[in-house]
Coordinates of C-alpha atoms and ligand atoms in Angstrom, one line a residue:
M26 CA 64.9 51.0 -32.6
E27 CA 64.5 50.8 -36.5
A28 CA 65.8 54.3 -37.0
S29 CA 69.4 53.1 -36.3
L30 CA 69.0 50.0 -38.5
L31 CA 70.7 49.5 -41.9
F32 CA 68.7 47.7 -44.4
R33 CA 70.4 46.3 -47.6
T34 CA 70.0 43.2 -49.9
M35 CA 72.1 40.1 -49.3
A36 CA 75.7 39.8 -50.6
E37 CA 77.0 36.4 -51.5
S38 CA 79.2 36.6 -48.4
D39 CA 76.2 36.7 -46.1
L40 CA 75.2 33.3 -47.2
G41 CA 76.3 31.4 -44.0
L42 CA 74.5 33.9 -41.8
V43 CA 71.2 33.7 -43.8
L44 CA 71.3 29.8 -43.6
T45 CA 71.9 30.0 -39.8
C46 CA 68.8 32.1 -39.3
L47 CA 66.7 29.9 -41.7
S48 CA 67.8 26.7 -39.8
E49 CA 65.8 27.7 -36.8
P50 CA 62.5 26.2 -36.6
S51 CA 59.6 28.7 -37.3
V52 CA 56.3 29.3 -39.2
N53 CA 58.3 30.4 -42.3
T54 CA 58.1 28.5 -45.5
T55 CA 61.9 29.1 -46.1
T56 CA 64.2 26.6 -44.4
D57 CA 67.9 26.5 -44.9
D58 CA 67.6 23.8 -47.6
R59 CA 64.7 25.4 -49.3
F60 CA 66.7 28.6 -49.5
R61 CA 69.9 27.0 -51.0
E62 CA 68.0 25.1 -53.6
H63 CA 65.7 28.1 -54.6
L64 CA 68.7 30.3 -54.8
A65 CA 70.5 27.9 -57.2
A66 CA 67.1 27.7 -59.2
H67 CA 66.8 31.7 -59.2
S68 CA 63.6 31.6 -57.6
Y69 CA 65.3 33.1 -54.6
R70 CA 67.7 35.9 -55.3
H71 CA 70.3 37.8 -53.5
E72 CA 68.5 41.1 -54.7
W73 CA 65.3 39.7 -53.3
T74 CA 66.7 39.0 -49.9
W75 CA 66.5 41.9 -47.6
L76 CA 68.8 42.0 -44.3
A77 CA 68.2 44.6 -41.4
F78 CA 71.5 45.1 -39.4
D79 CA 72.1 46.7 -36.0
G80 CA 75.7 47.8 -36.3
D81 CA 77.6 44.7 -37.4
T82 CA 74.7 42.4 -35.8
L83 CA 71.9 40.8 -38.1
A84 CA 68.7 42.1 -36.5
G85 CA 66.1 40.9 -39.4
L86 CA 65.7 39.1 -42.6
A87 CA 63.1 38.9 -45.3
V88 CA 63.1 36.4 -48.1
W89 CA 60.9 36.7 -51.2
W90 CA 60.1 34.3 -54.2
G91 CA 59.6 34.9 -57.6
F92 CA 59.7 32.9 -61.0
P93 CA 63.1 31.9 -62.1
A94 CA 62.6 33.8 -65.2
G95 CA 60.6 36.4 -63.6
D96 CA 61.8 40.3 -63.2
R97 CA 60.3 40.8 -59.8
P98 CA 59.4 39.0 -56.5
L99 CA 55.9 37.7 -56.2
A100 CA 55.6 36.4 -52.7
L101 CA 57.3 37.0 -49.2
D102 CA 58.3 33.6 -47.8
A103 CA 60.0 34.4 -44.6
L104 CA 60.4 36.9 -42.1
W105 CA 63.1 36.4 -39.3
A106 CA 64.3 38.6 -36.2
S107 CA 67.0 38.2 -33.9
P108 CA 65.6 37.4 -30.3
A109 CA 67.8 40.4 -29.2
A110 CA 66.1 42.6 -31.6
G111 CA 63.0 43.7 -29.3
D112 CA 59.7 44.1 -30.9
P113 CA 60.2 42.7 -34.5
V114 CA 57.0 44.4 -36.0
P115 CA 58.4 47.8 -36.9
M116 CA 61.5 46.2 -38.3
W117 CA 59.6 43.6 -40.4
A118 CA 57.2 46.3 -41.8
E119 CA 60.3 48.3 -42.7
L120 CA 61.7 45.2 -44.6
I121 CA 58.5 44.5 -46.4
R122 CA 58.4 48.1 -47.6
R123 CA 61.7 47.7 -49.5
V124 CA 59.9 45.5 -52.3
S125 CA 58.0 47.7 -54.4
P126 CA 55.4 47.1 -55.9
P127 CA 54.5 45.3 -52.8
A128 CA 54.4 41.6 -53.2
E129 CA 51.8 39.3 -51.2
Y130 CA 52.9 37.6 -48.2
H131 CA 52.3 33.8 -48.2
I132 CA 52.2 31.8 -44.8
F133 CA 51.6 28.0 -45.1
T134 CA 50.0 26.5 -41.9
I135 CA 47.4 24.1 -40.7
P136 CA 43.9 25.2 -39.3
E137 CA 45.1 24.1 -35.7
H138 CA 47.9 26.6 -35.9
R139 CA 46.0 29.4 -37.6
D140 CA 46.1 31.6 -34.4
D141 CA 49.8 31.0 -33.5
P142 CA 51.2 34.2 -32.1
E143 CA 54.3 34.0 -34.3
I144 CA 51.9 34.1 -37.3
A145 CA 50.0 37.0 -35.6
L146 CA 53.2 39.1 -35.2
R147 CA 54.0 38.6 -39.1
L148 CA 50.5 39.6 -40.1
R149 CA 50.7 42.6 -38.1
A150 CA 54.0 43.5 -39.6
A151 CA 52.3 42.9 -43.0
A152 CA 49.4 45.0 -42.3
E153 CA 51.7 47.9 -41.0
A154 CA 53.5 47.8 -44.3
G155 CA 50.1 48.0 -46.3
L156 CA 49.2 44.4 -46.9
T157 CA 46.1 44.8 -45.0
T158 CA 43.8 42.2 -47.0
L159 CA 44.0 38.8 -45.5
N160 CA 43.0 35.9 -48.0
E161 CA 42.4 32.3 -46.3
R162 CA 43.1 29.6 -48.9
F163 CA 42.3 25.9 -48.4
R164 CA 45.1 23.6 -49.7
Y165 CA 43.7 20.4 -51.2
E166 CA 45.5 17.2 -52.2
W167 CA 44.7 14.1 -54.3
T168 CA 46.8 11.0 -54.0
S169 CA 46.9 8.0 -56.3
A170 CA 46.0 6.1 -53.0
S171 CA 42.2 7.4 -53.9
P172 CA 40.5 6.4 -57.0
L173 CA 40.4 8.6 -59.9
P174 CA 37.2 10.8 -60.0
D175 CA 34.6 9.8 -62.5
R176 CA 35.5 11.4 -65.8
P177 CA 32.2 12.8 -67.4
A178 CA 32.2 12.9 -71.4
R179 CA 29.9 16.0 -71.6
L180 CA 32.7 18.3 -72.8
R181 CA 35.4 18.3 -75.4
Y182 CA 38.7 19.4 -74.6
V183 CA 41.0 21.1 -76.9
P184 CA 44.5 22.8 -77.0
A185 CA 44.5 26.6 -77.8
T186 CA 46.7 29.5 -78.4
D187 CA 47.7 32.2 -75.8
E188 CA 45.4 34.7 -77.4
E189 CA 42.6 32.0 -77.0
F190 CA 43.4 31.6 -73.5
A191 CA 43.7 35.2 -72.7
D192 CA 40.2 35.6 -74.1
A193 CA 39.0 32.9 -72.0
F194 CA 40.5 34.0 -68.9
E195 CA 38.9 37.4 -69.6
R196 CA 35.4 36.0 -69.7
V197 CA 35.8 33.7 -66.7
S198 CA 37.0 36.6 -64.4
V199 CA 33.4 38.1 -64.6
G200 CA 31.7 37.3 -61.3
S201 CA 34.7 35.4 -60.1
L202 CA 34.6 34.4 -56.6
D203 CA 38.4 34.4 -56.4
V204 CA 40.0 37.0 -54.4
A205 CA 43.2 37.4 -56.4
T206 CA 41.2 37.6 -59.7
R207 CA 38.9 40.2 -58.3
E208 CA 41.8 42.3 -56.9
G209 CA 43.7 42.0 -60.2
V210 CA 40.8 43.0 -62.3
A211 CA 39.8 45.8 -60.2
R212 CA 43.4 47.1 -60.2
H213 CA 44.4 46.6 -63.8
G214 CA 41.4 45.7 -65.7
A215 CA 39.9 42.3 -66.9
R216 CA 42.1 42.3 -70.1
A217 CA 45.5 43.2 -68.4
Q218 CA 44.8 40.7 -65.8
A219 CA 43.9 37.9 -68.4
L220 CA 47.3 38.6 -70.1
A221 CA 49.2 38.7 -66.9
D222 CA 47.6 35.4 -65.9
V223 CA 48.6 33.6 -69.2
E224 CA 52.1 34.7 -68.7
D225 CA 52.4 33.8 -65.0
Y226 CA 51.1 30.2 -65.8
K227 CA 53.6 29.9 -68.7
M228 CA 56.2 30.5 -66.2
M229 CA 55.2 27.6 -64.1
P230 CA 57.1 24.4 -64.9
G231 CA 53.8 22.5 -65.9
P232 CA 54.1 21.7 -69.6
R233 CA 52.0 24.5 -71.7
E234 CA 50.8 21.8 -74.3
R235 CA 48.5 20.2 -71.7
W236 CA 46.4 23.4 -71.1
R237 CA 42.8 22.8 -72.4
L238 CA 39.7 24.7 -73.3
A239 CA 36.5 23.1 -72.8
Y240 CA 33.5 23.2 -75.3
D241 CA 29.9 21.7 -74.7
A242 CA 28.2 19.7 -77.4
G243 CA 26.8 23.1 -79.1
K244 CA 30.5 24.1 -79.5
N245 CA 30.1 26.9 -76.9
L246 CA 33.0 27.7 -74.6
V247 CA 32.4 26.4 -71.2
G248 CA 35.7 27.0 -69.5
V249 CA 39.4 26.4 -68.8
A250 CA 41.2 23.2 -67.7
L251 CA 44.7 24.1 -67.1
P252 CA 46.7 21.3 -65.4
S253 CA 50.2 22.5 -64.2
A254 CA 53.0 22.1 -61.7
N255 CA 55.3 24.2 -59.2
A256 CA 58.4 23.3 -58.0
G257 CA 56.6 21.0 -55.4
G258 CA 55.0 18.9 -58.1
P259 CA 51.8 18.6 -60.2
V260 CA 49.1 21.2 -59.3
V261 CA 45.6 22.0 -60.7
G262 CA 46.7 25.4 -62.1
Y263 CA 43.2 26.8 -63.1
V264 CA 39.6 25.6 -63.2
A265 CA 37.1 28.2 -64.5
V266 CA 33.6 28.3 -66.0
V267 CA 32.2 31.1 -68.1
P268 CA 29.4 33.0 -66.3
E269 CA 26.8 31.9 -68.7
Q270 CA 27.6 28.2 -68.2
R271 CA 27.9 28.1 -64.3
G272 CA 25.4 26.0 -62.0
H273 CA 25.6 23.0 -64.2
G274 CA 28.4 21.4 -62.1
Y275 CA 31.0 21.8 -65.0
A276 CA 33.8 22.8 -62.6
A277 CA 33.6 19.1 -61.6
D278 CA 34.2 17.8 -65.1
L279 CA 37.3 20.4 -65.7
L280 CA 38.7 19.3 -62.3
A281 CA 38.2 15.7 -63.0
E282 CA 39.9 16.1 -66.5
I283 CA 42.7 17.8 -65.0
T284 CA 43.2 15.1 -62.4
W285 CA 43.1 12.5 -65.2
M286 CA 45.5 14.3 -67.4
L287 CA 48.1 14.7 -64.5
A288 CA 47.7 11.3 -63.5
A289 CA 48.1 10.0 -66.9
D290 CA 51.4 12.1 -66.9
G291 CA 52.7 10.3 -63.7
A292 CA 51.3 12.3 -61.0
T293 CA 50.8 10.6 -57.7
V294 CA 50.3 13.8 -55.7
I295 CA 48.1 16.6 -57.0
R296 CA 47.8 19.8 -55.1
A297 CA 45.5 22.6 -55.4
D298 CA 44.6 25.9 -53.4
T299 CA 41.4 27.8 -53.4
D300 CA 39.9 30.6 -51.4
S301 CA 37.8 29.4 -48.5
T302 CA 35.2 32.0 -49.5
N303 CA 34.9 30.0 -53.1
T304 CA 32.1 27.8 -52.0
P305 CA 31.3 26.4 -55.2
M306 CA 35.0 25.3 -55.8
V307 CA 35.5 24.2 -52.3
A308 CA 32.5 21.8 -52.9
T309 CA 33.9 20.6 -56.1
F310 CA 37.2 19.5 -54.6
E311 CA 35.6 17.8 -51.7
R312 CA 33.2 16.0 -53.8
L313 CA 36.2 14.8 -56.2
G314 CA 38.1 13.1 -53.5
Y315 CA 40.6 16.1 -52.7
R316 CA 41.5 16.2 -49.0
R317 CA 42.1 19.4 -47.4
F318 CA 45.4 19.1 -45.8
A319 CA 46.5 22.7 -45.0
L320 CA 45.8 26.5 -45.0
R321 CA 47.6 29.2 -47.0
L322 CA 47.3 32.7 -45.6
V323 CA 47.7 35.4 -48.1
A324 CA 48.3 39.1 -47.1
S325 CA 48.1 41.5 -49.9
Ligands
COA427 C1 34.3 28.4 -59.2 C2 33.6 27.9 -60.6 C3 34.7 27.3 -61.4 C4 32.4 27.1 -60.5 O1 31.9 26.8 -61.6 P1 30.5 26.0 -61.8 O2 30.5 24.8 -62.8 O3 29.3 27.1 -61.9 O4 30.3 25.2 -60.3 P2 28.9 24.5 -59.9 O5 28.0 24.3 -61.1 O6 29.4 23.2 -59.2 O7 28.4 25.6 -58.9 C5 27.7 25.2 -57.7 C6 26.8 26.4 -57.3 O8 27.6 27.5 -57.1 C7 27.2 28.7 -58.0 N1 28.2 29.4 -58.5 C8 29.3 29.1 -59.1 N2 30.0 30.0 -59.6 C9 29.4 31.2 -58.9 C10 29.9 32.4 -58.9 N3 31.1 32.7 -59.5 N4 29.2 33.2 -58.3 C11 28.1 32.8 -57.6 N5 27.5 31.7 -57.6 C12 28.4 30.8 -58.3 C13 26.3 27.9 -59.2 O9 25.4 28.8 -59.7 C14 25.8 26.8 -58.3 O10 24.6 27.2 -57.6 P3 23.3 26.1 -57.6 O11 23.8 24.9 -56.8 O12 22.4 27.0 -56.7 O13 23.0 26.2 -59.0 C15 33.2 29.4 -61.4 O14 32.5 30.0 -60.7 C16 34.3 30.0 -62.0 O15 34.9 29.8 -63.1 N6 34.8 30.9 -61.2 C17 35.9 31.8 -61.6 C18 37.1 31.0 -61.4 C19 37.5 30.5 -60.2 O16 37.1 30.9 -59.2 N7 38.1 29.4 -60.3 C20 38.6 28.5 -59.1 C21 39.9 29.1 -58.9 S1 40.6 27.8 -57.9

């Protein structure tokens, strides 16, 4: 079937068609409203939206997200197929292959819908296109309906330069349980991954001047406390402890500090993700009163 399909990026005149597809209820992150908003904000782009045509009929659609100031898409947000298109998997796989280097595919769901057949189909297409590693990330949320966590005074939090953050990111990547960090380090090396992480966090809408490095009473580096935000609001950008300081519960100090800083800046909802396999971080969120509200599946 897909041999006869024509693949191309979106033209401005396709907008109505694309919005119609995205207005259908689905497991996709992208809705018609979200598409319109993110297109205006440059985090969706015509050139990052791929269409598959069977003659004049739209058969399939794939929507990628990237930073507004970025030069490439970072995450696949939606796969749509016409009900008349037959098995969508080969077509979706072909659409996913259009973006190179490959971007991750993020699916937002809840634990009860983890095995939804619509999700399974999309993950099959992702795997067929080479995104064979599936990472489950727990999504956490703190709201101002809960008390602020205890704010221990063991550590000192100081602003730092990009260079100092890159050095710290490099140190904390050693022995990390975070899947994306481990993959990035394996692929690009610890230094390159640290520099890329600093650049990515700088592209997030949270204020750069709120990033902190944490030091113990002996002035030794403990870790990173990086409050941030995405388009949806305030987020825990990054919590990390250098290997030689792990096992003292410092992750909780850093998360408490971030929560206090964001709340002081007016946040009433703070969101965060962590890999289901990152057990110390999962325990830290739960201990500090963050509620697990959803699941993010990441194919890479
Ligand atoms: C996750 C992290 C912040 C935990 O920091 P921490 O201050 O050591 O956390 P805790 O002290 O609460 O650790 C709880 C337990 O997990 C263990 N642990 C912590 N990090 C570990 C790691 N990377 N690998 C193996 N075990 C680890 C601790 O030794 C401790 O074990 P114990 O109870 O037997 O003493 C730290 O591992 C880290 O910086 N990882 C890299 C970055 C990262 O994953 N950040 C989270 C992204 S959302």
